[in-house]
Every structure is written in structure tokens, then in C-alpha cells.
CSV table of C-alpha atoms and ligand atoms in Angstrom, one decimal:
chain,number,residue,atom,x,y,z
A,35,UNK,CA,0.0,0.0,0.0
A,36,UNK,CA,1.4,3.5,-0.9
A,37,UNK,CA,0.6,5.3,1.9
A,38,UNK,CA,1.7,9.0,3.0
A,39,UNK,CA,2.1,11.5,5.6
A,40,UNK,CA,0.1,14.5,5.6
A,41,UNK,CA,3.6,16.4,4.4
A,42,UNK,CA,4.2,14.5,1.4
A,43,UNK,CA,0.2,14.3,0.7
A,44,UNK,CA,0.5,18.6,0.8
A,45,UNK,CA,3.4,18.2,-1.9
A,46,UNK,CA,2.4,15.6,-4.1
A,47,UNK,CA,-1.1,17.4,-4.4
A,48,UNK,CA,0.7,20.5,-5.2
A,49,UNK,CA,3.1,18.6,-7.5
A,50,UNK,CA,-0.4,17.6,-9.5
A,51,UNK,CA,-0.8,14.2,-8.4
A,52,UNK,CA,-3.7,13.3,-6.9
A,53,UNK,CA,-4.0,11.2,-3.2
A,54,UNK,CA,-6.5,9.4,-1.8
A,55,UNK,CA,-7.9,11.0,1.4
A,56,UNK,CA,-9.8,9.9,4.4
A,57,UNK,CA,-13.6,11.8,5.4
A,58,UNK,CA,-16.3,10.7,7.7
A,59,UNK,CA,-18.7,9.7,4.8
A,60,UNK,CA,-15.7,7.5,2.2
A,61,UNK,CA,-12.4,8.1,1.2
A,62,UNK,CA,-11.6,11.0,-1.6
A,63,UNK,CA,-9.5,10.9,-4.4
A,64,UNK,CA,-8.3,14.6,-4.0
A,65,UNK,CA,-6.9,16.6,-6.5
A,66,UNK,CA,-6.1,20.3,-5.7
A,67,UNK,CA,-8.6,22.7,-7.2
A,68,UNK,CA,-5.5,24.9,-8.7
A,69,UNK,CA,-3.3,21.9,-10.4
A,70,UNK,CA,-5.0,21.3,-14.0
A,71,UNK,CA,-3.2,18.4,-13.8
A,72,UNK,CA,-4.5,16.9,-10.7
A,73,UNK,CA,-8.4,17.5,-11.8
A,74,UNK,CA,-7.5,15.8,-14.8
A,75,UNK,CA,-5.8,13.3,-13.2
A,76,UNK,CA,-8.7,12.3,-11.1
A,77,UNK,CA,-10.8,11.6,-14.2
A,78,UNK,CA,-8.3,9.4,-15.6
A,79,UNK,CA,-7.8,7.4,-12.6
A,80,UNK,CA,-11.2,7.0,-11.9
A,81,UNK,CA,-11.8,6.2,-15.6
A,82,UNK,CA,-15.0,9.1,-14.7
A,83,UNK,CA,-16.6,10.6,-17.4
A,84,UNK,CA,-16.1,14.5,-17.5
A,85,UNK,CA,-20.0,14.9,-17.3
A,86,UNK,CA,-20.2,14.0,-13.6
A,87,UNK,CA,-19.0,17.0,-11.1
A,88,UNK,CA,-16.6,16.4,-8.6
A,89,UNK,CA,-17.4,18.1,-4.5
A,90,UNK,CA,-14.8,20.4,-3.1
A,91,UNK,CA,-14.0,20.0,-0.2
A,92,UNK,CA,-12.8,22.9,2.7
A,93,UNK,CA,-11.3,23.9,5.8
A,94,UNK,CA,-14.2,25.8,6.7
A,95,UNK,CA,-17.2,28.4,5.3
A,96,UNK,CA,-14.4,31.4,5.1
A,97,UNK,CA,-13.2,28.9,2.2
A,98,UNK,CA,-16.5,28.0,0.8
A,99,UNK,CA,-17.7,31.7,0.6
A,100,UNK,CA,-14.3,32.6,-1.4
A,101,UNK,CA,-15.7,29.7,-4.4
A,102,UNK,CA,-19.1,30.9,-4.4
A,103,UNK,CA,-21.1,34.3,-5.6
A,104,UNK,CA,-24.2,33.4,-4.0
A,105,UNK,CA,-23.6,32.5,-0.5
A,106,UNK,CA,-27.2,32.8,1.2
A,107,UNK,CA,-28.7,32.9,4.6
A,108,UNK,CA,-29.7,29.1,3.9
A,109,UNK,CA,-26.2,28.3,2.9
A,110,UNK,CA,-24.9,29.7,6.0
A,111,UNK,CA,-27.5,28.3,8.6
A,112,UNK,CA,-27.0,24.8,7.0
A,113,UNK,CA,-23.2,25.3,7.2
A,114,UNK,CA,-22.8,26.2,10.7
A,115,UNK,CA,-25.1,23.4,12.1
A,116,UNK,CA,-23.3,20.1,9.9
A,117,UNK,CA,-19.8,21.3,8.9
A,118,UNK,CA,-17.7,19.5,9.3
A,119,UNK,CA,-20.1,16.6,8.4
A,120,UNK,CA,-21.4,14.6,5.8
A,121,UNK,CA,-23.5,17.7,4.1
A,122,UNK,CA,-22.4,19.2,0.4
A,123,UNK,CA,-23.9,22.5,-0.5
A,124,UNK,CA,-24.6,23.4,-3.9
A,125,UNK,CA,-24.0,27.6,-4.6
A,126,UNK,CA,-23.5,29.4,-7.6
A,127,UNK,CA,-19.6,29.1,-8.5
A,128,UNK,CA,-17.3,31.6,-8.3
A,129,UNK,CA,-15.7,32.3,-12.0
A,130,UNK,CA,-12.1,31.5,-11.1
A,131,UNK,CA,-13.5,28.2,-11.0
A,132,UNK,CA,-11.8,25.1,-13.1
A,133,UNK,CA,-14.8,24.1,-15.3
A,134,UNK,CA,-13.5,20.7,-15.4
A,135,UNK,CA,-14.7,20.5,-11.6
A,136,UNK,CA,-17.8,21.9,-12.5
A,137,UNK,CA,-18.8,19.5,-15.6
A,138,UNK,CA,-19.3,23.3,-17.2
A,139,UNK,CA,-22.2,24.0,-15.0
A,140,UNK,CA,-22.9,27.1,-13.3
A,141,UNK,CA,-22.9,25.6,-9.4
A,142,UNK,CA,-20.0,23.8,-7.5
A,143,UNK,CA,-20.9,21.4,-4.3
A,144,UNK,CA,-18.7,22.2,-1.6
A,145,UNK,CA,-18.5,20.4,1.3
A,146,UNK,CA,-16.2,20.9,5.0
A,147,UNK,CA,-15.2,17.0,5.9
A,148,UNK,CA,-15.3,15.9,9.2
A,149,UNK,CA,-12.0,14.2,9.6
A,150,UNK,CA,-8.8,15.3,11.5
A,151,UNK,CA,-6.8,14.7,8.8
A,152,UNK,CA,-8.2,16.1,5.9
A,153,UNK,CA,-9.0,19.1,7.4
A,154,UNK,CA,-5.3,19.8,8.7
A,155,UNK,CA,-4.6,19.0,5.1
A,156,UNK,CA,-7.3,21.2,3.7
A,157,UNK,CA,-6.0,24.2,6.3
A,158,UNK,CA,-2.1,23.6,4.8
A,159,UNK,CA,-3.4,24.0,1.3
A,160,UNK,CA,-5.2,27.1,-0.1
A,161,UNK,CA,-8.4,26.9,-2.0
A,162,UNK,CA,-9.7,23.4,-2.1
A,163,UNK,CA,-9.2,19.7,-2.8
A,164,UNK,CA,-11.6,18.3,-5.5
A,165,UNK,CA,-12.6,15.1,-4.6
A,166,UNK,CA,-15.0,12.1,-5.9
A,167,UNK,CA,-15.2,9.0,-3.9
A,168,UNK,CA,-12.1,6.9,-4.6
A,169,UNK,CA,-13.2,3.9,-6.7
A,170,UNK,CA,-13.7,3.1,-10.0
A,171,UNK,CA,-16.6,5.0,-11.8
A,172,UNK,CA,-19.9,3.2,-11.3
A,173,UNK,CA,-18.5,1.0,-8.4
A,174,UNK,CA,-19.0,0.7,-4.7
A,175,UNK,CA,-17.0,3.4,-2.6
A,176,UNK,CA,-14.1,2.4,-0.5
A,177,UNK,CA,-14.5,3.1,3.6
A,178,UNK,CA,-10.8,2.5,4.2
A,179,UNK,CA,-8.0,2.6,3.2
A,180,UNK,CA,-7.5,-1.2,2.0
A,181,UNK,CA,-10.7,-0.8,-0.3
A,182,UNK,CA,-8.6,2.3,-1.9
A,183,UNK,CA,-5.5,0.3,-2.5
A,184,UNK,CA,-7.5,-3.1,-3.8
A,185,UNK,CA,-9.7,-0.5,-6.0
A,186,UNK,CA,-6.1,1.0,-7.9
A,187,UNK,CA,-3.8,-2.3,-7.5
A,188,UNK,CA,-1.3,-0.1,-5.0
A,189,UNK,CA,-1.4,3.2,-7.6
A,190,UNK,CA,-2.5,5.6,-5.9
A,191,UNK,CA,-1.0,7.3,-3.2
A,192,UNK,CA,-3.2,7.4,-0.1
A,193,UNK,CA,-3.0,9.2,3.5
A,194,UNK,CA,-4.5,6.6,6.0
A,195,UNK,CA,-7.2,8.1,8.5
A,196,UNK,CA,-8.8,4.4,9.5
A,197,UNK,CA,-12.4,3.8,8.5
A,198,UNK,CA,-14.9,5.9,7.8
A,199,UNK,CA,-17.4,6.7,10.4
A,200,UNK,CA,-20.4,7.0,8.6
A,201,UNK,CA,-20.2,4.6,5.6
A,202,UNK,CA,-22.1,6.6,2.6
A,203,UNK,CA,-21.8,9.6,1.0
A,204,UNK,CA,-22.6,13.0,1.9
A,205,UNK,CA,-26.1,14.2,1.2
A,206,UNK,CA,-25.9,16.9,-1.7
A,207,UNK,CA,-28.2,19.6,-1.3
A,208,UNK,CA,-29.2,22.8,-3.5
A,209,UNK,CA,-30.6,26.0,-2.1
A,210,UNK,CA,-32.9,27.7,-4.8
A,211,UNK,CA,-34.6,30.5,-3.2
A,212,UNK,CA,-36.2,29.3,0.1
A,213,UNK,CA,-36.7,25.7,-1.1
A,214,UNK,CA,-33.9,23.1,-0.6
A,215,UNK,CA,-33.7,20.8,-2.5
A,216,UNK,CA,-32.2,17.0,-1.5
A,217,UNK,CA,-30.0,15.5,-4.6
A,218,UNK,CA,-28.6,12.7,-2.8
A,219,UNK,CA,-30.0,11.7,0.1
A,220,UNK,CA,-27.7,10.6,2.8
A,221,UNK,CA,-27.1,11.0,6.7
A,222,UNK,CA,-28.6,14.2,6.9
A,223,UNK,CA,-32.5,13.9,5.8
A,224,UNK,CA,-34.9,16.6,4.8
A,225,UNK,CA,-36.2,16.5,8.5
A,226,UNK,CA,-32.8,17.0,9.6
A,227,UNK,CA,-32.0,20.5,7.6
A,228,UNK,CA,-35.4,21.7,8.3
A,229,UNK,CA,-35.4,21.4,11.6
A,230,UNK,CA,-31.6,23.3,11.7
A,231,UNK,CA,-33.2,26.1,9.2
A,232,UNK,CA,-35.8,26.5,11.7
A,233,UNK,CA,-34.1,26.8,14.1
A,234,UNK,CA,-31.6,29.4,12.7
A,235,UNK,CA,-35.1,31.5,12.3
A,236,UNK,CA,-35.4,30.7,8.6
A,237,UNK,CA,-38.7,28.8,7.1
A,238,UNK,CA,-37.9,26.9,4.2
A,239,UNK,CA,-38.8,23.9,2.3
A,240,UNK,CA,-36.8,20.8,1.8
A,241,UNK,CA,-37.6,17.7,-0.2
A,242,UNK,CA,-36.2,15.2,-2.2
A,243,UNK,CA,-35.3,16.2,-6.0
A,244,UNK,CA,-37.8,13.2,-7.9
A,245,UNK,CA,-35.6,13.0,-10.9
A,246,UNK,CA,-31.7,13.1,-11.3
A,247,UNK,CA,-31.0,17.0,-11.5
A,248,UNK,CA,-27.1,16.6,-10.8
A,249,UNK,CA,-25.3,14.4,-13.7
A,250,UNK,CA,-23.8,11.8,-11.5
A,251,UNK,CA,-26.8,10.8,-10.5
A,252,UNK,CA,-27.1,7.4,-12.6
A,253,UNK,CA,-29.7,4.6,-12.3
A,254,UNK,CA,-27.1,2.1,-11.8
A,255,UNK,CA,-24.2,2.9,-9.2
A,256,UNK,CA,-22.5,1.3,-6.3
A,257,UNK,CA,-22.1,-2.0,-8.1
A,258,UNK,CA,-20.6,-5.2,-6.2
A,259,UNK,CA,-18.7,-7.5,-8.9
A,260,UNK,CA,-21.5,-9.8,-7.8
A,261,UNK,CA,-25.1,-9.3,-8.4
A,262,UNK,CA,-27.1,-8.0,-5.2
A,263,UNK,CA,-31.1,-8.8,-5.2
A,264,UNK,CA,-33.5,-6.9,-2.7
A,265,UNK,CA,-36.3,-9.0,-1.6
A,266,UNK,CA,-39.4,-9.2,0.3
A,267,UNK,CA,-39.0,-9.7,4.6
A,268,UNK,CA,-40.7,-13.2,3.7
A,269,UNK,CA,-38.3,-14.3,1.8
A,270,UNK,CA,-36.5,-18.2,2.1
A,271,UNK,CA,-33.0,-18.8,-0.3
A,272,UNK,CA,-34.2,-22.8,-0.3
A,273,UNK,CA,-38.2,-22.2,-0.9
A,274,UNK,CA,-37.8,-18.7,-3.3
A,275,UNK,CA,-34.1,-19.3,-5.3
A,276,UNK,CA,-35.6,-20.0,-8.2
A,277,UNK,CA,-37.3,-17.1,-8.0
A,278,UNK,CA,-34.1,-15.2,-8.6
A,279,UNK,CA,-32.4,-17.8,-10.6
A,280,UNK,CA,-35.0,-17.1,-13.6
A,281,UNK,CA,-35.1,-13.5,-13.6
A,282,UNK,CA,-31.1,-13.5,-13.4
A,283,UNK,CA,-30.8,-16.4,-16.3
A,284,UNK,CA,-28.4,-19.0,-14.3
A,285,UNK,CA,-28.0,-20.6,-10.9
A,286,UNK,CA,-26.6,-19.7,-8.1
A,287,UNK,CA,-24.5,-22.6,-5.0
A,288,UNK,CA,-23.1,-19.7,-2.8
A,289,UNK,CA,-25.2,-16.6,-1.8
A,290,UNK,CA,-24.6,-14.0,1.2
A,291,UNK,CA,-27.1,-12.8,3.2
A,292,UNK,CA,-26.5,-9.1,4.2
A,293,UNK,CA,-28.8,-8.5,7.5
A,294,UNK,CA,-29.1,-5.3,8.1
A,295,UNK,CA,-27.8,-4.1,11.7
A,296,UNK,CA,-31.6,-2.5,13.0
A,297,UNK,CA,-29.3,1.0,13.8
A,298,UNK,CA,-29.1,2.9,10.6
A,299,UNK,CA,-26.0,4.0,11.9
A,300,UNK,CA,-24.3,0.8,11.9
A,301,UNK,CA,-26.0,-0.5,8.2
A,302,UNK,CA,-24.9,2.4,6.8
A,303,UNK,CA,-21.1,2.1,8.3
A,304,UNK,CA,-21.3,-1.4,6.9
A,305,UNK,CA,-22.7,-1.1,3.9
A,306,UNK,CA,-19.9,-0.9,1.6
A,307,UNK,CA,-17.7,-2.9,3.8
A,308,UNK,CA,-20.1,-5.8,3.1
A,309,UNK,CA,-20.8,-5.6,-0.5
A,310,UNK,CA,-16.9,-5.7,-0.6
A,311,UNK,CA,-16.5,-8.6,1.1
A,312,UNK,CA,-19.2,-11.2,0.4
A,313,UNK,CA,-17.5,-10.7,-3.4
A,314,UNK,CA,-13.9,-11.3,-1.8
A,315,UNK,CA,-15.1,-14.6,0.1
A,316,UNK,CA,-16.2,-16.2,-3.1
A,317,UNK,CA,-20.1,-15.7,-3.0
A,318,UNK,CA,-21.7,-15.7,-6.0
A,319,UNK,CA,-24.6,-13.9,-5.3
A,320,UNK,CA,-26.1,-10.8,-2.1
A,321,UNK,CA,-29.5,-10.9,-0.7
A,322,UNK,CA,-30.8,-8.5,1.4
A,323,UNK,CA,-34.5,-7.7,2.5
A,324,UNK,CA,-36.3,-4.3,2.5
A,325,UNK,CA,-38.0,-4.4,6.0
A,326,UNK,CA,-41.2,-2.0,6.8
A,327,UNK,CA,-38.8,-1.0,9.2
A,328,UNK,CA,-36.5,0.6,5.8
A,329,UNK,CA,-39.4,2.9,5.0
A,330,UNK,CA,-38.7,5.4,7.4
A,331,UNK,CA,-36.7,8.7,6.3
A,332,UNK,CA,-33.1,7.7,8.2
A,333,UNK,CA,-33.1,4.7,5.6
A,334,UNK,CA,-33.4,6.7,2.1
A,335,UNK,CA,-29.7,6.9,1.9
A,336,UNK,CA,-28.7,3.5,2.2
A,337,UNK,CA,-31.5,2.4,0.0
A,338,UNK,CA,-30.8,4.8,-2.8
A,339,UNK,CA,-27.8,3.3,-2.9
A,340,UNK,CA,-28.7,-0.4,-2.7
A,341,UNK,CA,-31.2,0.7,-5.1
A,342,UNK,CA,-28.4,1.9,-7.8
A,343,UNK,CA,-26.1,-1.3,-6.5
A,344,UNK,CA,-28.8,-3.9,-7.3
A,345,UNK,CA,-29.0,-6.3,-10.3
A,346,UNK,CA,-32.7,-7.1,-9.1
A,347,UNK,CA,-35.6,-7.1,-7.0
A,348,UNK,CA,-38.0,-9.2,-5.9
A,349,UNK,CA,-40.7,-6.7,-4.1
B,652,TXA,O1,-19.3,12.1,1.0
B,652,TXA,C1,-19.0,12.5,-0.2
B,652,TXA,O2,-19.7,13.4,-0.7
B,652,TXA,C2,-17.8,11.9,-0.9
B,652,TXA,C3,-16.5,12.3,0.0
B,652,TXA,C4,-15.3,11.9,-0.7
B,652,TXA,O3,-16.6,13.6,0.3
B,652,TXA,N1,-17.7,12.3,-2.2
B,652,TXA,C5,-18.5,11.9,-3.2
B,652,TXA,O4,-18.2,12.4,-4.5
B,652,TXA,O5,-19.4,11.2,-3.0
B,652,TXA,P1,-18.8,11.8,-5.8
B,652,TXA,O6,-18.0,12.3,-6.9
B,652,TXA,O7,-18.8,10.3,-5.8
B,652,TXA,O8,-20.2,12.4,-5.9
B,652,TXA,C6,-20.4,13.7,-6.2
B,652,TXA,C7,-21.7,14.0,-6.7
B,652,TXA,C8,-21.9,14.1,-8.2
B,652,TXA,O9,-22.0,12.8,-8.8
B,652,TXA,C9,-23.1,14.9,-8.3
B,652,TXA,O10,-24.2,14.1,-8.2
B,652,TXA,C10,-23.1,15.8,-7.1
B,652,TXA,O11,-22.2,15.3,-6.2
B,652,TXA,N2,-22.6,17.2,-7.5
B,652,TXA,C11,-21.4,17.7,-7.5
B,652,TXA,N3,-21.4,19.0,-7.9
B,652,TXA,C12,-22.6,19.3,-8.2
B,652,TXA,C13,-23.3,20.4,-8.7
B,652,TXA,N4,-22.7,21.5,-9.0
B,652,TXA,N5,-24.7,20.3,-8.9
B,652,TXA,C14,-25.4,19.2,-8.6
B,652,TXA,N6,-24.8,18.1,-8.1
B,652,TXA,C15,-23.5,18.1,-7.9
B,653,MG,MG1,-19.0,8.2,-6.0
């Protein structure tokens, strides 16, 4: 594993490399938002296409006000309450702004990560560090540092923070006048900002975008090198696998059951860490059931994203 200290991480980002760092949602692959030559890098490396925008991330809201021209009251209150946390903001961008970061449109997501780390790194290094989650395009994101290094076959350099506290990626949220709107849901929910908005004096909306506004938003995301099939709480592998086995076209001799811990919490810090390793342990095939108990609001984040990882569903 290549790994770095926070020294060598500062130079090589400034040299235009790009280095895979730790947050409290999954790990980065940073690029600083003034090397060319690191943004492109990231592309390349991720195999991304250019269409999807990448999150910068900062040391704090004096460094996200500098990207943006339309900082708002909403921006702010929702700023003070989760940064750093697992919250990206989408404002109007600042011109100086590498369009490659951007995908050309008019908005950048920034977002202050809650790890130690990063955020020592982010405070040595002016501007920002453009980051996507550190995997290959379209596959499951990696919540430590191992998942980085399997993900690039020991490439990519990589300053170790442990594992990532809360498993998913931020939720991405845009502010258009006083209705937020949710892109990506994730630990934060709609209840969640409303309630700090509230409380900051300001009443506003906030619900869930119904179709893909953002780009990177794709139908199928997240993907396990195995297929993963949702099914119903009733469900029995010996009584229902055929079930499966005719929707999918071929047989299956060595499936994984991924229970859900009950704490949203915990499913969502597993998550990844699962699909990761039910492939690794020679499986063929993930099951998992949607439980009334997955309806609730806490649960859309993890089910968005076992709804882009999935090859099929039974319910
Ligand atoms: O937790 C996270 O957000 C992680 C860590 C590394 O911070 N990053 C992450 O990046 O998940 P990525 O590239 O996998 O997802 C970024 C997504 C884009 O696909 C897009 O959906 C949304 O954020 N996004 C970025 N900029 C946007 C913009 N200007 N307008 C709308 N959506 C944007
Ligand atoms: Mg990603």
C-alpha cells in the first residue's frame, strides 16, 4: 500500500498528483482545485466521465464563501449546524473556478469533511481539494484505506485516517430560493435541515429532487462484482431461489445474506464494507431484505444506494 504522511500528501497534491484522502462519509481521491493536472488526473484514474462534477471539499465556510457568488442565509445556517459533516452545499460558483470540476455547470458542491486529517490538510493548502469518492466510476466506494489500494492495485497514493465513520456519501443539497432541495439523500434527511433552518429563524422547504437534477446521479451505481437482489422480509434462499435464478438467467451454490444491523447507523457504516466482502469470500450472489422498518426517512440513503447497486428485486 502506498501510503503517505500529511507532508508528502500537501506536496504531491501540489506537485499535480492526486492522493487518496480519508472523510467521515468514504475516502476522496483529492486533487487540488488549482493543479489542472491533478483534476484531470482524477478523471483518468477513476476512468469518470467528464460529465459528472466532482465536490470540493474545505477547511471551513471562510473557504467556501471565497468559491461561491451566491452564498445565502440558507447556505450559511445549514453550514454552521453540519460542517464539518457529511452535508455538500450546492451555490452558484465563483468564475475562477476550473470548469473541469464543475462539468461546465454554473454551481459547484462544496462540502467541509469531518475528519482530522483532511481538514489539517485542507487548512495547509489554499483553495480546495476536489474530490470524488475513490473507486472506479460506477463501483462501490471504499470506507478504508484497504478498499482504496484493492480499487487501484497499489497506484494511488493514499493518506490513511482508519475507517470511515459513517459509511455513505454526503447528502448533496441545493438552495434555490427558500426551497432546498435533496439530490442525494444521505445522513442528513430533509427533517434534519429543516429542523436546523428552523431553528436558525429561517422557514424553508426541503424535499427530495424526484428526478436526477445533478449528472452523476445514474440509475445504476455502487455496483458489487456480484449481483445484489432486494427482496421481500418473507423471503427463504431454499423455498424462493428460483425465484431469482429465472429472472437473473443462471444458478446460483453460494449466496450472502446481508442483515441489516436494525441502527441505521451501523447498516450504513457497513454497507460498503459488506458488498466488498461477500465478493472477496467467493459468494456468488447478495441478498438482502427491505423491512417495513426501511421505509422510514433515516433509511433513504442507504436504499438509494442499494437501489443503484442492485442487479434485481423481488418486491
Ligand atoms: O461524501 C462525499 O460526498 C464523498 C466524499 C469523498 O466527500 N464524495 C463523493 O463524491 O461522494 P462523488 O463524486 O462520488 O459524488 C459527487 C456527486 C456528483 O455525482 C453529483 O451528483 C453531485 O455530487 N454534485 C457535485 N457537484 C454538483 C453540482 N454543481 N450540482 C449538482 N450536483 C453536484
Ligand atoms: Mg462516487
Amino acid at each position: 500500500m502506498k501510503k503517505v504522511d500529511l507532508l508528502n500528501a500537501e506536496r504531491l497534491l501540489r506537485a499535480g498528483e492526486v492522493v487518496a484522502i480519508p472523510t467521515e462519509t468514504v475516502y476522496g481521491l483529492g486533487g487540488w482545485i488549482n493543479s489542472r493536472e491533478g483534476l484531470e488526473k482524477i478523471f483518468a484514474t477513476k476512468e469518470r466521465p467528464f460529465f459528472d462534477p466532482l465536490i470540493v471539499h474545505v477547511a471551513d465556510i471562510e473557504s467556501a464563501k471565497n468559491l461561491t457568488t451566491n452564498w445565502t442565509p440558507l447556505h450559511d445556517a445549514l453550514a454552521r449546524a453540519a460542517w464539518p459533516g457529511p452535508l455538500t452545499l450546492i451555490a452558484d460558483k465563483e468564475n475562477s473556478i476550473d470548469p473541469l470540476i464543475t462539468s461546465g455547470l454554473s454551481s459547484v458542491g462544496l462540502r467541509c469533511p469531518d475528519h482530522p486529517l483532511t481538514l489539517e490538510l485542507l487548512k495547509k493548502i489554499e483553495g480546495g481539494i476536489a474530490a470524488p469518492s475513490a473507486n472506479k466510476f460506477g463501483k462501490t466506494s471504499p470506507t478504508c484505506a484497504k478498499h482504496v489500494s484493492d480499487e487501484f492495485n497499489d497506484s494511488v497514493s493514499i493518506l490513511d485516517g482508519g475507517s470511515c465513520r459513517v459509511g455513505i456519501e454526503s447528502t448533496v443539497a441545493g438552495v434555490i430560493g427558500n426551497l432546498v432541495e435533496i439530490y442525494r439523500p444521505g445522513f442528513f434527511t430533509a427533517a434534519m435541515l429543516k429542523d436546523i433552518l428552523n431553528r436558525a429563524g429561517i422557514s424553508a422547504e426541503v424535499k427530495y429532487a424526484e428526478s436526477p437534477v445533478a449528472p452523476g446521479q445514474l440509475k445504476h451505481h455502487y455496483m458489487p462484482k456480484i449481483p445484489l437482489v432486494i427482496v421481500p422480509p418473507d423471503f427463504h434462499w431454499e423455498k424462493d431461489h428460483q425465484k431469482i435464478e429465472a429472472i437473473l438467467g443462471k444458478k446460483f451454490h453460494r449466496p450472502a445474506f446481508w442483515d441489516q444491523p436494525e441502527k441505521v447507523e451501523l447498516a450504513s457504516r457497513e454497507l460498503y464494507e459488506s458488498l466488498r466482502s461477500f465478493d472477496e469470500k467467493g459468494h456468488d450472489i447478495i441478498v438482502t431484505k427491505k423491512l417495513p422498518l426501511h421505509e422510514s426517512e433515516e433509511w433513504f440513503g442507504i436504499w438509494n444506494r442499494l437501489g443503484k447497486a442492485k442487479t434485481a428485486t423481488l418486491i
